């Protein structure tokens, strides 16, 4: 069963197309890695999967009840919270 499907996803930032009709799926239990040079759309892809950034074209389909999260490389923590609270 697919927990995530991307269908013909396109994303453009200021005239630069970082994703061009990208499609793939992820099934339950699979693990994936995102590899590429800087500026090729890895972070944008992950943010679209998490629902933080909207796609310009295409669809991101998540399994009903499935929650996707994004943790940035340099997270911003609330200094008033403990590590466990964050």
Coordinates of N, CA, C and O in Angstrom, one line a residue:
X1 N 0.8 -1.2 0.0 CA 0.0 0.0 0.0 C 0.9 1.2 0.0 O 1.8 1.3 0.8
X2 N 0.6 2.2 -0.9 CA 1.3 3.4 -0.9 C 1.0 4.3 0.2 O -0.2 4.6 0.5
X3 N 2.0 4.8 0.9 CA 1.7 5.8 2.0 C 1.9 7.2 1.5 O 1.5 8.2 2.1
X4 N 2.6 7.3 0.3 CA 2.9 8.6 -0.3 C 3.1 8.4 -1.8 O 3.7 7.5 -2.3
X5 N 2.4 9.3 -2.6 CA 2.5 9.3 -4.0 C 2.7 10.7 -4.5 O 1.9 11.6 -4.1
X6 N 3.6 11.0 -5.4 CA 3.8 12.2 -6.1 C 3.5 12.0 -7.5 O 4.1 11.0 -8.1
X7 N 2.6 12.8 -8.1 CA 2.2 12.6 -9.5 C 2.5 13.9 -10.3 O 1.9 14.9 -10.0
X8 N 3.5 13.8 -11.2 CA 3.8 14.9 -12.1 C 4.0 16.2 -11.4 O 3.5 17.2 -11.8
X9 N 4.8 16.2 -10.3 CA 5.0 17.4 -9.5 C 6.0 18.3 -10.2 O 7.1 17.9 -10.5
X10 N 5.7 19.6 -10.3 CA 6.6 20.6 -10.8 C 6.6 21.7 -9.8 O 5.6 22.1 -9.2
X11 N 7.9 22.3 -9.6 CA 8.1 23.4 -8.7 C 9.1 24.3 -9.3 O 10.1 23.9 -9.7
X12 N 8.7 25.6 -9.3 CA 9.5 26.7 -9.9 C 9.8 27.8 -8.9 O 8.8 28.2 -8.2
X13 N 11.0 28.2 -8.7 CA 11.4 29.3 -7.9 C 12.0 30.3 -8.7 O 13.1 30.1 -9.3
X14 N 11.4 31.5 -8.8 CA 11.9 32.6 -9.6 C 12.6 32.2 -10.9 O 13.8 32.3 -11.1
X15 N 11.8 31.6 -11.8 CA 12.1 31.2 -13.1 C 13.1 29.9 -13.1 O 13.5 29.5 -14.2
X16 N 13.4 29.4 -12.0 CA 14.3 28.2 -12.0 C 13.4 27.0 -11.6 O 12.8 26.9 -10.5
X17 N 13.3 26.0 -12.5 CA 12.5 24.8 -12.3 C 13.4 23.8 -11.5 O 14.4 23.3 -12.0
X18 N 13.0 23.6 -10.2 CA 13.8 22.6 -9.4 C 13.2 21.2 -9.5 O 13.9 20.2 -9.3
X19 N 11.9 21.1 -9.8 CA 11.3 19.8 -10.1 C 10.4 19.9 -11.3 O 9.7 20.9 -11.5
X20 N 10.6 18.9 -12.2 CA 9.9 19.0 -13.5 C 9.1 17.7 -13.7 O 9.7 16.6 -14.1
X21 N 7.8 17.7 -13.5 CA 7.0 16.5 -13.6 C 7.5 15.3 -13.0 O 7.6 14.2 -13.5
X22 N 7.9 15.4 -11.7 CA 8.5 14.4 -10.9 C 7.4 13.5 -10.3 O 6.4 13.9 -9.8
X23 N 7.6 12.2 -10.5 CA 6.6 11.2 -10.0 C 7.3 10.1 -9.2 O 8.4 9.6 -9.7
X24 N 6.8 9.7 -8.1 CA 7.3 8.5 -7.4 C 6.3 8.1 -6.3 O 5.4 8.9 -6.0
X25 N 6.5 6.9 -5.8 CA 5.6 6.5 -4.6 C 6.5 5.9 -3.6 O 7.6 5.4 -3.9
X26 N 6.0 5.8 -2.4 CA 6.6 5.2 -1.2 C 5.6 4.3 -0.6 O 4.5 4.7 -0.3
X27 N 6.0 3.0 -0.4 CA 5.2 2.0 0.3 C 5.5 1.9 1.7 O 6.7 2.2 2.1
X28 N 4.6 1.4 2.5 CA 4.8 1.2 3.9 C 6.0 0.3 4.1 O 6.2 -0.7 3.5
X29 N 6.8 0.7 5.1 CA 8.0 -0.1 5.4 C 9.3 0.3 4.6 O 10.4 -0.1 5.0
X30 N 9.1 1.0 3.5 CA 10.3 1.4 2.7 C 11.0 2.6 3.4 O 10.4 3.4 4.1
X31 N 12.3 2.7 3.1 CA 13.1 3.8 3.5 C 13.7 4.4 2.2 O 14.1 3.7 1.3
X32 N 13.7 5.7 2.2 CA 14.3 6.4 1.0 C 15.3 7.4 1.4 O 15.4 7.9 2.5
X33 N 16.2 7.7 0.5 CA 17.2 8.8 0.7 C 17.1 9.7 -0.4 O 16.8 9.4 -1.6
X34 N 17.4 11.0 -0.2 CA 17.3 12.0 -1.2 C 18.7 12.6 -1.4 O 19.3 13.2 -0.4
X35 N 19.3 12.4 -2.5 CA 20.7 12.7 -2.8 C 20.8 13.6 -4.0 O 20.1 13.4 -5.0
X36 N 21.6 14.7 -3.9 CA 21.8 15.5 -5.0 C 22.7 16.7 -4.7 O 22.9 17.0 -3.5
X37 N 23.1 17.5 -5.7 CA 23.9 18.7 -5.5 C 23.1 19.8 -4.8 O 21.8 19.7 -4.9
X38 N 23.8 20.7 -4.2 CA 23.1 21.9 -3.6 C 22.2 22.6 -4.7 O 22.7 22.8 -5.8
X39 N 21.0 23.0 -4.3 CA 20.2 23.8 -5.2 C 19.4 22.9 -6.2 O 18.8 23.5 -7.1
X40 N 19.4 21.6 -6.0 CA 18.6 20.8 -7.0 C 17.2 20.4 -6.6 O 16.5 19.7 -7.3
X41 N 16.8 20.9 -5.4 CA 15.4 20.7 -5.0 C 15.1 19.7 -3.9 O 14.0 19.4 -3.7
X42 N 16.2 19.2 -3.3 CA 16.0 18.2 -2.2 C 15.1 18.7 -1.1 O 14.1 18.1 -0.7
X43 N 15.5 19.9 -0.6 CA 14.7 20.4 0.6 C 13.3 20.8 0.1 O 12.3 20.6 0.9
X44 N 13.2 21.4 -1.1 CA 11.9 21.7 -1.6 C 11.0 20.5 -1.7 O 9.8 20.5 -1.3
X45 N 11.5 19.4 -2.2 CA 10.8 18.1 -2.3 C 10.3 17.7 -0.9 O 9.1 17.3 -0.7
X46 N 11.2 17.7 0.1 CA 10.8 17.2 1.4 C 9.8 18.2 2.0 O 8.8 17.7 2.7
X47 N 9.9 19.5 1.8 CA 8.9 20.4 2.3 C 7.5 20.2 1.6 O 6.5 20.4 2.3
X48 N 7.5 19.8 0.3 CA 6.2 19.6 -0.3 C 5.6 18.3 0.2 O 4.4 18.2 0.4
X49 N 6.4 17.3 0.5 CA 5.9 16.0 1.0 C 5.3 16.3 2.4 O 4.2 15.8 2.7
X50 N 5.9 17.2 3.2 CA 5.4 17.5 4.5 C 4.2 18.5 4.5 O 3.6 18.7 5.5
X51 N 4.0 19.1 3.3 CA 2.9 20.0 3.2 C 3.2 21.4 3.6 O 2.3 22.3 3.8
X52 N 4.5 21.7 3.7 CA 4.9 23.1 4.1 C 5.0 24.0 2.9 O 4.7 25.2 3.0
X53 N 5.3 23.4 1.7 CA 5.4 24.2 0.5 C 4.4 23.5 -0.5 O 4.4 22.3 -0.6
X54 N 3.7 24.4 -1.2 CA 2.7 23.9 -2.2 C 3.4 23.6 -3.5 O 4.4 24.3 -3.9
X55 N 2.9 22.6 -4.2 CA 3.4 22.3 -5.6 C 2.8 23.3 -6.6 O 1.8 23.8 -6.3
X56 N 3.6 23.6 -7.6 CA 3.0 24.5 -8.7 C 2.1 23.7 -9.6 O 1.1 24.2 -10.1
X57 N 2.5 22.4 -9.9 CA 1.7 21.5 -10.7 C 1.8 20.1 -10.2 O 2.8 19.8 -9.5
X58 N 0.8 19.3 -10.4 CA 0.8 17.9 -10.0 C 0.1 17.7 -8.6 O -0.5 18.6 -8.1
X59 N 0.3 16.5 -8.1 CA -0.3 16.2 -6.8 C 0.6 15.5 -5.9 O 1.4 14.7 -6.3
X60 N 0.4 15.8 -4.6 CA 1.1 15.0 -3.5 C -0.1 14.3 -2.8 O -0.9 15.0 -2.2
X61 N 0.0 13.0 -2.8 CA -1.1 12.2 -2.1 C -0.5 11.4 -1.0 O 0.4 10.6 -1.1
X62 N -1.1 11.7 0.2 CA -0.7 11.0 1.4 C -1.8 10.0 1.8 O -2.9 10.4 1.7
X63 N -1.4 8.9 2.3 CA -2.4 7.9 2.8 C -3.2 8.6 3.9 O -2.6 9.3 4.7
X64 N -4.5 8.3 3.9 CA -5.3 8.9 4.9 C -4.8 8.5 6.3 O -4.5 7.4 6.6
X65 N -4.7 9.6 7.2 CA -4.2 9.4 8.5 C -2.7 9.4 8.6 O -2.2 9.4 9.7
X66 N -2.0 9.4 7.5 CA -0.5 9.5 7.5 C -0.1 10.9 7.8 O -0.5 11.9 7.2
X67 N 0.9 11.1 8.7 CA 1.4 12.4 9.0 C 2.9 12.4 8.6 O 3.7 11.5 8.9
X68 N 3.2 13.5 7.8 CA 4.6 13.7 7.4 C 5.1 14.9 8.1 O 4.4 15.9 8.2
X69 N 6.4 14.8 8.5 CA 7.0 15.9 9.2 C 8.3 16.3 8.5 O 8.9 15.4 7.9
X70 N 8.8 17.5 8.7 CA 10.1 17.9 8.2 C 10.9 18.5 9.3 O 10.4 19.4 10.0
X71 N 12.1 18.0 9.4 CA 13.0 18.6 10.4 C 14.2 19.2 9.7 O 15.0 18.5 9.0
X72 N 14.3 20.5 9.8 CA 15.4 21.2 9.0 C 16.8 20.8 9.6 O 16.9 20.4 10.7
X73 N 17.8 21.0 8.7 CA 19.2 20.7 9.2 C 19.6 21.6 10.4 O 20.3 21.1 11.3
X74 N 19.2 22.8 10.4 CA 19.5 23.7 11.5 C 18.1 24.2 12.1 O 17.6 25.2 11.8
X75 N 17.6 23.3 13.0 CA 16.3 23.7 13.6 C 16.4 24.9 14.6 O 17.4 25.1 15.2
X76 N 15.3 25.6 14.7 CA 15.2 26.7 15.6 C 14.5 26.2 16.8 O 13.3 25.8 16.7
X77 N 15.1 26.2 18.0 CA 14.5 25.8 19.2 C 14.1 26.9 20.1 O 14.7 28.0 20.1
X78 N 13.0 26.7 20.8 CA 12.5 27.7 21.8 C 13.4 27.6 23.0 O 13.5 26.6 23.6
X79 N 14.1 28.7 23.3 CA 15.1 28.7 24.4 C 14.4 28.4 25.8 O 15.1 28.0 26.7
X80 N 13.1 28.6 25.8 CA 12.4 28.4 27.1 C 12.0 26.9 27.3 O 11.5 26.5 28.4
X81 N 12.2 26.1 26.3 CA 11.8 24.6 26.4 C 13.1 23.8 26.5 O 14.2 24.1 26.1
X82 N 12.9 22.6 27.2 CA 14.0 21.7 27.3 C 14.1 20.9 26.0 O 13.3 21.0 25.1
X83 N 15.2 20.2 25.9 CA 15.5 19.4 24.7 C 14.3 18.4 24.4 O 13.8 18.3 23.3
X84 N 13.9 17.8 25.5 CA 12.8 16.8 25.3 C 11.5 17.5 24.9 O 10.7 16.9 24.2
X85 N 11.2 18.7 25.4 CA 10.0 19.4 25.1 C 10.0 19.8 23.6 O 9.0 19.9 22.9
X86 N 11.2 20.1 23.1 CA 11.4 20.6 21.7 C 11.2 19.4 20.8 O 10.8 19.5 19.7

